[in-house]
Amino acid sequence: MTQSHNNLRLFEAPDGVLAGRAVDGDVRSFEVLVRRHGPLMRAYATRVLGATSESDDVVQEAFITAWDQLPTLKDLGAVKSWLMRITSHKAIDRIRARRDHAPLDDWDAEAPASDTPHHRVEAESQWDKISDVLGRLSETQRQCWLLREMGGYSYDDIAEELKIPPSTVRGHLARARRKLVEEMEEWR
Amino acid sequence: MTTSNTEAHDESEDIIADLGEYLDRGERPPQELLDRSPAHQLALESLLRFRAMAGGLLQADADAEPARDDSWVSRILTNIHIEARAGRSIPLTSPTPNAEFSITEGAVRGLIRAAGDSVPGALIGRCRLDGDVTVPGTPITVAVEAGVYWGEPIPAAAQRIREDIAGALRRHTELTLAAIDVTVTDVTLVRDGQEPDQ
């Protein structure tokens, strides 16, 4: 049957083709993009937010915005990095909302080790180990590091996103990196 | 934080901060700085390693997720604003004088995609209706992009795409077709969602 044949072909289509069809209103192509990139967007949201409960909402909001704004995307082949950036915005919106409801001291408090989602007593792999160290950074340190190293944001972009001065971003990044270097030493 | 002032003067943080900023600017740290201490070289290697790990970390996270049911996908698809893509309203002849019939441009694009996709080895990309579709009788040019896969001969496939789209539009719309331009844009198949050039 051609229908399943076409579905298979959609699943193998490049991002740019799917994005173009989605701009033209093809929901099935958009669905393939959702399935293809949703898990990575969720992983990113979970890393930035430090908790899984809100990640699904962030990914959903990101895709709803993406559908609306897709016609404005100039390079449709770059839809993946564009989706990651939207996810980043949505996650940071949540962080800002949290920060508005919490005293500043709490906001930059070190996360207690027992509360970190990726805490392991014994790190089994380099992923577990780096997750463990990231989980023990302060929220702002972790976010600066993630936006820089995973999102590719400049210092000014991070400052703009987190509404903190660029000099503070620089300090947080330096402390995040020092902690990683210190704690990851045995993985050299 | 009160500790930040003292920390900022800590020498090991300074070198990590300095090296990190070179990397963030896309520059290689000066050799002289690296030669000053073996610790500097080690710190640079660590920073480069974490950067490389950052990319793989998300994929590792995603891969480690247990399989989930499809509800997260359907929740997204039911919440997107599908009507935003309706486009122009294309009139159809009404059998009775009191009723007006029309089809949306979005629905016509759907017809075009379905017709083109049914050609073996073809997958339609973007499509566009050039001309004022809201005025009956206006000559309309259909411009479609198509990927042709699996070693299908491209001219033959383009011809079949053109014919099948023309047939579908004649059956389901009253558009006056001036031409159907098929541009073959992409012949690369991807696996696992990875773009071939990445």
mmCIF file of C-alpha atoms in Angstrom:
data_model
loop_
_atom_site.group_PDB
_atom_site.id
_atom_site.type_symbol
_atom_site.label_atom_id
_atom_site.label_comp_id
_atom_site.label_asym_id
_atom_site.label_seq_id
_atom_site.Cartn_x
_atom_site.Cartn_y
_atom_site.Cartn_z
ATOM 1 C CA MET A 1 0.000 0.000 0.000
ATOM 2 C CA THR A 2 1.419 3.361 -0.998
ATOM 3 C CA GLN A 3 0.366 5.073 2.228
ATOM 4 C CA SER A 4 2.802 3.146 4.420
ATOM 5 C CA HIS A 5 5.332 3.341 1.627
ATOM 6 C CA ASN A 6 5.089 7.131 1.757
ATOM 7 C CA ASN A 7 5.252 7.169 5.528
ATOM 8 C CA LEU A 8 8.486 5.254 5.360
ATOM 9 C CA ARG A 9 9.815 7.711 2.805
ATOM 10 C CA LEU A 10 8.882 10.650 5.039
ATOM 11 C CA PHE A 11 10.809 9.082 7.916
ATOM 12 C CA GLU A 12 13.896 9.020 5.702
ATOM 13 C CA ALA A 13 13.425 12.494 4.266
ATOM 14 C CA PRO A 14 15.952 15.223 5.103
ATOM 15 C CA ASP A 15 14.919 17.875 7.633
ATOM 16 C CA GLY A 16 14.713 20.584 4.982
ATOM 17 C CA VAL A 17 12.154 18.660 2.905
ATOM 18 C CA LEU A 18 10.020 17.905 5.961
ATOM 19 C CA ALA A 19 10.218 21.505 7.156
ATOM 20 C CA GLY A 20 9.186 22.759 3.707
ATOM 21 C CA ARG A 21 6.181 20.449 3.647
ATOM 22 C CA ALA A 22 5.273 21.533 7.173
ATOM 23 C CA VAL A 23 5.389 25.180 6.050
ATOM 24 C CA ASP A 24 2.891 24.165 3.353
ATOM 25 C CA GLY A 25 0.648 22.637 6.019
ATOM 26 C CA ASP A 26 1.665 18.964 6.024
ATOM 27 C CA VAL A 27 1.083 17.761 9.575
ATOM 28 C CA ARG A 28 2.555 14.314 8.868
ATOM 29 C CA SER A 29 5.898 15.855 7.939
ATOM 30 C CA PHE A 30 5.815 17.967 11.076
ATOM 31 C CA GLU A 31 5.090 14.822 13.053
ATOM 32 C CA VAL A 32 8.253 13.228 11.667
ATOM 33 C CA LEU A 33 10.230 16.281 12.823
ATOM 34 C CA VAL A 34 8.602 15.980 16.254
ATOM 35 C CA ARG A 35 9.602 12.329 16.543
ATOM 36 C CA ARG A 36 13.066 12.940 15.138
ATOM 37 C CA HIS A 37 14.081 15.900 17.295
ATOM 38 C CA GLY A 38 11.680 15.806 20.255
ATOM 39 C CA PRO A 39 13.790 13.399 22.358
ATOM 40 C CA LEU A 40 16.910 15.593 22.048
ATOM 41 C CA MET A 41 14.900 18.726 22.829
ATOM 42 C CA ARG A 42 13.493 17.000 25.886
ATOM 43 C CA ALA A 43 16.975 15.959 26.998
ATOM 44 C CA TYR A 44 18.133 19.559 26.596
ATOM 45 C CA ALA A 45 15.159 20.921 28.551
ATOM 46 C CA THR A 46 15.763 18.381 31.289
ATOM 47 C CA ARG A 47 19.418 19.371 31.521
ATOM 48 C CA VAL A 48 18.608 23.082 31.696
ATOM 49 C CA LEU A 49 15.694 22.772 34.107
ATOM 50 C CA GLY A 50 17.297 20.088 36.239
ATOM 51 C CA ALA A 51 13.970 18.249 36.586
ATOM 52 C CA THR A 52 11.946 16.117 34.205
ATOM 53 C CA SER A 53 8.465 17.215 35.236
ATOM 54 C CA GLU A 54 8.442 20.351 33.102
ATOM 55 C CA SER A 55 10.409 19.086 30.093
ATOM 56 C CA ASP A 56 7.412 17.661 28.239
ATOM 57 C CA ASP A 57 5.626 20.995 28.573
ATOM 58 C CA VAL A 58 8.697 22.833 27.308
ATOM 59 C CA VAL A 59 8.978 20.538 24.288
ATOM 60 C CA GLN A 60 5.273 20.911 23.544
ATOM 61 C CA GLU A 61 5.450 24.705 23.763
ATOM 62 C CA ALA A 62 8.554 24.700 21.597
ATOM 63 C CA PHE A 63 6.868 22.690 18.832
ATOM 64 C CA ILE A 64 3.705 24.798 18.916
ATOM 65 C CA THR A 65 5.837 27.929 18.516
ATOM 66 C CA ALA A 66 7.892 26.181 15.824
ATOM 67 C CA TRP A 67 4.790 25.351 13.801
ATOM 68 C CA ASP A 68 3.666 28.980 13.958
ATOM 69 C CA GLN A 69 7.065 30.449 13.109
ATOM 70 C CA LEU A 70 8.326 27.872 10.616
ATOM 71 C CA PRO A 71 7.277 30.019 7.614
ATOM 72 C CA THR A 72 9.747 32.678 8.826
ATOM 73 C CA LEU A 73 12.713 30.262 8.975
ATOM 74 C CA LYS A 74 15.062 31.134 6.120
ATOM 75 C CA ASP A 75 17.248 28.030 6.085
ATOM 76 C CA LEU A 76 14.795 25.163 6.435
ATOM 77 C CA GLY A 77 17.668 22.661 6.457
ATOM 78 C CA ALA A 78 18.832 24.169 9.750
ATOM 79 C CA VAL A 79 15.557 23.340 11.479
ATOM 80 C CA LYS A 80 17.255 21.174 14.115
ATOM 81 C CA SER A 81 19.419 23.917 15.613
ATOM 82 C CA TRP A 82 16.484 26.315 15.316
ATOM 83 C CA LEU A 83 14.301 23.895 17.296
ATOM 84 C CA MET A 84 17.013 23.581 19.950
ATOM 85 C CA ARG A 85 17.156 27.337 20.257
ATOM 86 C CA ILE A 86 13.384 27.611 20.691
ATOM 87 C CA THR A 87 13.571 24.867 23.330
ATOM 88 C CA SER A 88 16.262 26.847 25.072
ATOM 89 C CA HIS A 89 14.086 29.977 25.111
ATOM 90 C CA LYS A 90 11.119 28.086 26.494
ATOM 91 C CA ALA A 91 13.197 26.408 29.201
ATOM 92 C CA ILE A 92 14.726 29.712 30.225
ATOM 93 C CA ASP A 93 11.288 31.336 30.372
ATOM 94 C CA ARG A 94 10.440 28.730 32.997
ATOM 95 C CA ILE A 95 13.624 29.397 34.901
ATOM 96 C CA ARG A 96 12.910 33.117 34.942
ATOM 97 C CA ALA A 97 9.391 32.408 36.187
ATOM 98 C CA ARG A 98 10.811 30.225 38.946
ATOM 99 C CA ARG A 99 13.319 32.886 39.868
ATOM 100 C CA ASP A 100 10.547 35.471 40.123
ATOM 101 C CA HIS A 101 8.893 33.289 42.742
ATOM 102 C CA ALA A 102 11.970 32.422 44.766
ATOM 103 C CA PRO A 103 14.376 34.545 46.770
ATOM 104 C CA LEU A 104 17.657 35.176 44.976
ATOM 105 C CA ASP A 105 19.659 33.221 47.559
ATOM 106 C CA ASP A 106 17.762 30.059 46.689
ATOM 107 C CA TRP A 107 18.153 30.726 43.011
ATOM 108 C CA ASP A 108 21.905 30.435 43.075
ATOM 109 C CA ALA A 109 22.138 27.872 45.843
ATOM 110 C CA GLU A 110 24.215 24.776 45.245
ATOM 111 C CA ALA A 111 21.919 21.880 44.508
ATOM 112 C CA PRO A 112 22.020 19.319 47.327
ATOM 113 C CA ALA A 113 23.565 16.140 46.009
ATOM 114 C CA SER A 114 20.624 13.952 47.003
ATOM 115 C CA ASP A 115 18.231 16.063 44.951
ATOM 116 C CA THR A 116 20.082 15.948 41.682
ATOM 117 C CA PRO A 117 18.388 13.716 39.154
ATOM 118 C CA HIS A 118 21.592 12.301 37.769
ATOM 119 C CA HIS A 119 23.314 11.688 41.075
ATOM 120 C CA ARG A 120 25.115 8.399 41.280
ATOM 121 C CA VAL A 121 26.956 7.070 44.291
ATOM 122 C CA GLU A 122 29.329 5.299 41.963
ATOM 123 C CA ALA A 123 29.742 6.799 38.528
ATOM 124 C CA GLU A 124 29.611 4.027 35.965
ATOM 125 C CA SER A 125 30.427 5.894 32.800
ATOM 126 C CA GLN A 126 31.810 9.234 31.761
ATOM 127 C CA TRP A 127 28.203 10.312 31.061
ATOM 128 C CA ASP A 128 27.140 9.434 34.591
ATOM 129 C CA LYS A 129 30.184 11.179 35.963
ATOM 130 C CA ILE A 130 29.754 14.425 34.046
ATOM 131 C CA SER A 131 26.009 14.336 34.798
ATOM 132 C CA ASP A 132 26.827 13.974 38.448
ATOM 133 C CA VAL A 133 29.194 16.948 38.414
ATOM 134 C CA LEU A 134 26.763 19.083 36.386
ATOM 135 C CA GLY A 135 24.032 18.185 38.864
ATOM 136 C CA ARG A 136 26.128 19.574 41.686
ATOM 137 C CA LEU A 137 26.808 22.939 40.061
ATOM 138 C CA SER A 138 24.629 25.858 41.078
ATOM 139 C CA GLU A 139 21.644 26.398 38.787
ATOM 140 C CA THR A 140 23.161 29.457 37.149
ATOM 141 C CA GLN A 141 26.552 27.827 36.687
ATOM 142 C CA ARG A 142 24.947 24.822 35.053
ATOM 143 C CA GLN A 143 22.742 26.929 32.808
ATOM 144 C CA CYS A 144 25.651 29.093 31.683
ATOM 145 C CA TRP A 145 27.674 25.995 30.882
ATOM 146 C CA LEU A 146 24.817 24.265 29.029
ATOM 147 C CA LEU A 147 23.934 27.337 26.989
ATOM 148 C CA ARG A 148 27.574 27.834 26.097
ATOM 149 C CA GLU A 149 28.663 24.261 25.414
ATOM 150 C CA MET A 150 25.420 22.679 24.212
ATOM 151 C CA GLY A 151 23.581 25.670 22.831
ATOM 152 C CA GLY A 152 26.621 27.469 21.385
ATOM 153 C CA TYR A 153 25.450 30.785 22.878
ATOM 154 C CA SER A 154 27.823 33.751 23.141
ATOM 155 C CA TYR A 155 28.407 35.376 26.559
ATOM 156 C CA ASP A 156 26.187 38.271 25.535
ATOM 157 C CA ASP A 157 23.412 35.915 24.413
ATOM 158 C CA ILE A 158 23.592 34.010 27.704
ATOM 159 C CA ALA A 159 23.521 37.299 29.639
ATOM 160 C CA GLU A 160 20.506 38.401 27.625
ATOM 161 C CA GLU A 161 18.711 35.096 28.130
ATOM 162 C CA LEU A 162 19.363 34.811 31.861
ATOM 163 C CA LYS A 163 19.098 38.571 32.496
ATOM 164 C CA ILE A 164 22.442 38.761 34.260
ATOM 165 C CA PRO A 165 25.498 40.882 33.343
ATOM 166 C CA PRO A 166 28.020 39.337 30.888
ATOM 167 C CA SER A 167 30.733 39.641 33.565
ATOM 168 C CA THR A 168 28.618 37.401 35.811
ATOM 169 C CA VAL A 169 28.238 34.901 32.969
ATOM 170 C CA ARG A 170 32.030 34.852 32.632
ATOM 171 C CA GLY A 171 32.414 34.154 36.361
ATOM 172 C CA HIS A 172 29.812 31.397 36.402
ATOM 173 C CA LEU A 173 31.355 29.721 33.371
ATOM 174 C CA ALA A 174 34.804 29.832 34.922
ATOM 175 C CA ARG A 175 33.547 28.274 38.155
ATOM 176 C CA ALA A 176 31.567 25.593 36.289
ATOM 177 C CA ARG A 177 34.647 24.722 34.267
ATOM 178 C CA ARG A 178 36.916 24.635 37.269
ATOM 179 C CA LYS A 179 34.586 22.244 39.034
ATOM 180 C CA LEU A 180 34.440 20.005 35.962
ATOM 181 C CA VAL A 181 38.220 20.009 35.593
ATOM 182 C CA GLU A 182 38.731 19.229 39.289
ATOM 183 C CA GLU A 183 36.100 16.526 39.569
ATOM 184 C CA MET A 184 36.669 14.870 36.246
ATOM 185 C CA GLU A 185 40.413 14.518 36.758
ATOM 186 C CA GLU A 186 40.438 10.740 36.982
ATOM 187 C CA TRP A 187 38.756 10.531 33.567
ATOM 188 C CA ARG A 188 41.734 11.926 31.768
ATOM 189 C CA MET B 1 27.873 35.397 46.616
ATOM 190 C CA THR B 2 30.537 36.494 49.049
ATOM 191 C CA THR B 3 32.993 33.817 47.980
ATOM 192 C CA SER B 4 33.204 34.962 44.388
ATOM 193 C CA ASN B 5 35.770 37.682 45.039
ATOM 194 C CA THR B 6 38.246 35.345 46.645
ATOM 195 C CA GLU B 7 37.589 32.648 44.068
ATOM 196 C CA ALA B 8 38.234 35.027 41.218
ATOM 197 C CA HIS B 9 41.771 35.544 42.476
ATOM 198 C CA ASP B 10 42.466 31.863 42.712
ATOM 199 C CA GLU B 11 45.189 31.095 40.200
ATOM 200 C CA SER B 12 43.779 27.760 39.008
ATOM 201 C CA GLU B 13 40.457 29.389 38.245
ATOM 202 C CA ASP B 14 42.186 32.184 36.412
ATOM 203 C CA ILE B 15 43.974 29.811 34.049
ATOM 204 C CA ILE B 16 40.790 27.788 33.437
ATOM 205 C CA ALA B 17 38.834 30.990 32.890
ATOM 206 C CA ASP B 18 41.513 32.323 30.506
ATOM 207 C CA LEU B 19 41.770 29.103 28.519
ATOM 208 C CA GLY B 20 37.981 28.812 28.388
ATOM 209 C CA GLU B 21 37.692 32.303 26.988
ATOM 210 C CA TYR B 22 40.225 31.578 24.264
ATOM 211 C CA LEU B 23 38.153 28.546 23.285
ATOM 212 C CA ASP B 24 34.916 30.537 23.440
ATOM 213 C CA ARG B 25 36.407 33.061 21.027
ATOM 214 C CA GLY B 26 37.378 30.209 18.721
ATOM 215 C CA GLU B 27 41.086 30.900 19.262
ATOM 216 C CA ARG B 28 43.930 28.597 20.141
ATOM 217 C CA PRO B 29 45.532 29.674 23.440
ATOM 218 C CA PRO B 30 49.095 31.022 22.948
ATOM 219 C CA GLN B 31 51.761 28.321 23.164
ATOM 220 C CA GLU B 32 53.668 30.447 25.669
ATOM 221 C CA LEU B 33 50.730 30.220 28.080
ATOM 222 C CA LEU B 34 50.542 26.437 27.692
ATOM 223 C CA ASP B 35 54.312 25.980 28.104
ATOM 224 C CA ARG B 36 54.305 27.856 31.382
ATOM 225 C CA SER B 37 53.008 24.830 33.312
ATOM 226 C CA PRO B 38 52.051 21.227 32.550
ATOM 227 C CA ALA B 39 48.829 21.947 34.450
ATOM 228 C CA HIS B 40 47.884 24.478 31.790
ATOM 229 C CA GLN B 41 48.170 21.897 29.028
ATOM 230 C CA LEU B 42 46.134 19.410 31.063
ATOM 231 C CA ALA B 43 43.467 22.009 31.781
ATOM 232 C CA LEU B 44 43.178 22.806 28.076
ATOM 233 C CA GLU B 45 42.819 19.120 27.245
ATOM 234 C CA SER B 46 40.088 18.773 29.864
ATOM 235 C CA LEU B 47 38.178 21.788 28.572
ATOM 236 C CA LEU B 48 38.323 20.452 25.020
ATOM 237 C CA ARG B 49 37.134 17.070 26.240
ATOM 238 C CA PHE B 50 34.145 18.536 28.104
ATOM 239 C CA ARG B 51 33.177 20.504 25.045
ATOM 240 C CA ALA B 52 33.228 17.330 22.962
ATOM 241 C CA MET B 53 31.286 15.498 25.666
ATOM 242 C CA ALA B 54 28.612 18.192 25.841
ATOM 243 C CA GLY B 55 27.468 17.360 22.332
ATOM 244 C CA GLY B 56 27.289 13.633 23.004
ATOM 245 C CA LEU B 57 25.683 14.055 26.395
ATOM 246 C CA LEU B 58 22.256 15.060 25.095
ATOM 247 C CA GLN B 59 22.208 12.160 22.672
ATOM 248 C CA ALA B 60 23.216 9.833 25.506
ATOM 249 C CA ASP B 61 20.386 11.282 27.626
ATOM 250 C CA ALA B 62 17.890 10.818 24.809
ATOM 251 C CA ASP B 63 19.084 7.269 24.119
ATOM 252 C CA ALA B 64 18.814 6.383 27.811
ATOM 253 C CA GLU B 65 15.137 7.425 27.914
ATOM 254 C CA PRO B 66 12.837 4.447 28.276
ATOM 255 C CA ALA B 67 10.455 3.934 25.356
ATOM 256 C CA ARG B 68 7.300 6.016 25.804
ATOM 257 C CA ASP B 69 3.833 5.784 24.394
ATOM 258 C CA ASP B 70 2.821 8.193 21.665
ATOM 259 C CA SER B 71 0.721 10.523 23.784
ATOM 260 C CA TRP B 72 3.411 13.236 23.840
ATOM 261 C CA VAL B 73 3.366 13.333 20.035
ATOM 262 C CA SER B 74 -0.413 13.443 19.724
ATOM 263 C CA ARG B 75 -0.621 16.153 22.386
ATOM 264 C CA ILE B 76 1.668 18.338 20.276
ATOM 265 C CA LEU B 77 -0.148 17.618 17.013
ATOM 266 C CA THR B 78 -3.577 18.379 18.456
ATOM 267 C CA ASN B 79 -2.344 21.703 19.812
ATOM 268 C CA ILE B 80 -0.663 23.185 16.751
ATOM 269 C CA HIS B 81 -2.646 25.759 14.784
ATOM 270 C CA ILE B 82 -3.309 23.802 11.625
ATOM 271 C CA GLU B 83 -5.716 26.429 10.303
ATOM 272 C CA ALA B 84 -2.809 28.867 10.093
ATOM 273 C CA ARG B 85 -1.757 27.090 6.900
ATOM 274 C CA ALA B 86 -5.126 27.247 5.109
ATOM 275 C CA GLY B 87 -3.931 29.942 2.699
ATOM 276 C CA ARG B 88 -6.211 31.478 0.102
ATOM 277 C CA SER B 89 -9.767 30.374 -0.532
ATOM 278 C CA ILE B 90 -10.230 28.900 -4.024
ATOM 279 C CA PRO B 91 -13.816 29.129 -5.349
ATOM 280 C CA LEU B 92 -15.640 26.136 -6.831
ATOM 281 C CA THR B 93 -18.719 26.309 -9.045
ATOM 282 C CA SER B 94 -21.844 25.984 -6.977
ATOM 283 C CA PRO B 95 -24.689 23.748 -8.175
ATOM 284 C CA THR B 96 -27.211 26.096 -6.560
ATOM 285 C CA PRO B 97 -27.170 29.892 -6.795
ATOM 286 C CA ASN B 98 -27.577 30.372 -3.019
ATOM 287 C CA ALA B 99 -24.554 28.411 -1.882
ATOM 288 C CA GLU B 100 -20.871 29.129 -2.264
ATOM 289 C CA PHE B 101 -18.313 26.376 -2.414
ATOM 290 C CA SER B 102 -14.592 26.692 -2.048
ATOM 291 C CA ILE B 103 -11.477 24.715 -1.254
ATOM 292 C CA THR B 104 -8.517 26.081 0.663
ATOM 293 C CA GLU B 105 -5.107 26.536 -0.887
ATOM 294 C CA GLY B 106 -3.736 24.335 1.900
ATOM 295 C CA ALA B 107 -6.053 21.500 0.862
ATOM 296 C CA VAL B 108 -4.971 21.898 -2.768
ATOM 297 C CA ARG B 109 -1.327 21.716 -1.715
ATOM 298 C CA GLY B 110 -2.245 18.507 0.136
ATOM 299 C CA LEU B 111 -3.732 17.109 -3.096
ATOM 300 C CA ILE B 112 -0.577 18.036 -4.982
ATOM 301 C CA ARG B 113 1.665 16.353 -2.399
ATOM 302 C CA ALA B 114 -0.449 13.197 -2.331
ATOM 303 C CA ALA B 115 -0.446 12.961 -6.143
ATOM 304 C CA GLY B 116 3.287 13.584 -6.440
ATOM 305 C CA ASP B 117 4.187 11.258 -3.560
ATOM 306 C CA SER B 118 2.334 8.406 -5.267
ATOM 307 C CA VAL B 119 4.934 8.374 -8.049
ATOM 308 C CA PRO B 120 7.452 5.608 -7.248
ATOM 309 C CA GLY B 121 10.655 6.978 -5.745
ATOM 310 C CA ALA B 122 9.362 10.527 -5.459
ATOM 311 C CA LEU B 123 8.780 12.749 -2.460
ATOM 312 C CA ILE B 124 7.301 16.209 -2.911
ATOM 313 C CA GLY B 125 8.864 19.096 -1.029
ATOM 314 C CA ARG B 126 7.544 22.650 -1.179
ATOM 315 C CA CYS B 127 4.758 23.551 -3.562
ATOM 316 C CA ARG B 128 3.390 26.888 -4.639
ATOM 317 C CA LEU B 129 0.389 28.100 -6.642
ATOM 318 C CA ASP B 130 1.398 31.143 -8.702
ATOM 319 C CA GLY B 131 -1.460 33.317 -9.935
ATOM 320 C CA ASP B 132 -4.638 34.648 -8.402
ATOM 321 C CA VAL B 133 -6.427 31.444 -7.423
ATOM 322 C CA THR B 134 -9.323 33.407 -5.941
ATOM 323 C CA VAL B 135 -10.503 34.526 -9.416
ATOM 324 C CA PRO B 136 -11.905 31.643 -11.514
ATOM 325 C CA GLY B 137 -10.267 31.236 -14.906
ATOM 326 C CA THR B 138 -6.964 32.852 -13.947
ATOM 327 C CA PRO B 139 -4.058 30.811 -15.395
ATOM 328 C CA ILE B 140 -2.230 29.156 -12.508
ATOM 329 C CA THR B 141 1.309 27.820 -12.505
ATOM 330 C CA VAL B 142 2.047 25.077 -9.992
ATOM 331 C CA ALA B 143 5.678 25.040 -8.842
ATOM 332 C CA VAL B 144 6.745 21.927 -6.935
ATOM 333 C CA GLU B 145 10.038 20.728 -5.570
ATOM 334 C CA ALA B 146 10.525 16.991 -5.593
ATOM 335 C CA GLY B 147 13.125 14.572 -4.315
ATOM 336 C CA VAL B 148 13.594 11.501 -6.458
ATOM 337 C CA TYR B 149 15.122 8.518 -4.709
ATOM 338 C CA TRP B 150 16.224 4.990 -5.279
ATOM 339 C CA GLY B 151 17.858 5.396 -8.635
ATOM 340 C CA GLU B 152 14.675 6.358 -10.477
ATOM 341 C CA PRO B 153 15.436 8.071 -13.792
ATOM 342 C CA ILE B 154 14.828 11.736 -13.013
ATOM 343 C CA PRO B 155 13.276 12.978 -16.301
ATOM 344 C CA ALA B 156 10.764 10.118 -16.355
ATOM 345 C CA ALA B 157 9.888 10.637 -12.701
ATOM 346 C CA ALA B 158 9.462 14.395 -13.201
ATOM 347 C CA GLN B 159 7.131 13.712 -16.121
ATOM 348 C CA ARG B 160 4.993 11.302 -14.067
ATOM 349 C CA ILE B 161 4.851 13.745 -11.173
ATOM 350 C CA ARG B 162 3.651 16.440 -13.583
ATOM 351 C CA GLU B 163 0.981 14.163 -15.080
ATOM 352 C CA ASP B 164 -0.303 12.828 -11.760
ATOM 353 C CA ILE B 165 -0.556 16.304 -10.244
ATOM 354 C CA ALA B 166 -2.373 17.593 -13.332
ATOM 355 C CA GLY B 167 -4.793 14.667 -13.133
ATOM 356 C CA ALA B 168 -5.525 15.212 -9.450
ATOM 357 C CA LEU B 169 -6.057 18.948 -9.889
ATOM 358 C CA ARG B 170 -8.389 18.393 -12.828
ATOM 359 C CA ARG B 171 -10.449 15.881 -10.847
ATOM 360 C CA HIS B 172 -10.729 17.863 -7.619
ATOM 361 C CA THR B 173 -10.426 21.564 -8.518
ATOM 362 C CA GLU B 174 -11.473 23.943 -11.262
ATOM 363 C CA LEU B 175 -8.070 25.628 -11.534
ATOM 364 C CA THR B 176 -6.962 26.707 -14.994
ATOM 365 C CA LEU B 177 -3.485 25.185 -15.197
ATOM 366 C CA ALA B 178 -0.926 27.165 -17.181
ATOM 367 C CA ALA B 179 1.995 24.928 -16.261
ATOM 368 C CA ILE B 180 3.341 22.546 -13.653
ATOM 369 C CA ASP B 181 7.001 23.181 -12.983
ATOM 370 C CA VAL B 182 8.786 20.311 -11.256
ATOM 371 C CA THR B 183 12.199 21.062 -9.784
ATOM 372 C CA VAL B 184 14.133 18.074 -8.555
ATOM 373 C CA THR B 185 15.912 19.429 -5.502
ATOM 374 C CA ASP B 186 17.133 16.580 -3.413
ATOM 375 C CA VAL B 187 18.100 13.043 -4.146
ATOM 376 C CA THR B 188 19.658 12.113 -0.815
ATOM 377 C CA LEU B 189 18.041 9.725 1.591
ATOM 378 C CA VAL B 190 18.791 10.121 5.279
ATOM 379 C CA ARG B 191 18.843 7.473 7.939
ATOM 380 C CA ASP B 192 18.077 8.024 11.602
ATOM 381 C CA GLY B 193 17.330 11.669 11.055
ATOM 382 C CA GLN B 194 20.933 12.632 10.373
ATOM 383 C CA GLU B 195 21.571 15.100 7.599
ATOM 384 C CA PRO B 196 24.101 13.653 5.152
ATOM 385 C CA ASP B 197 26.435 16.635 5.363
ATOM 386 C CA GLN B 198 26.712 16.748 9.145
#
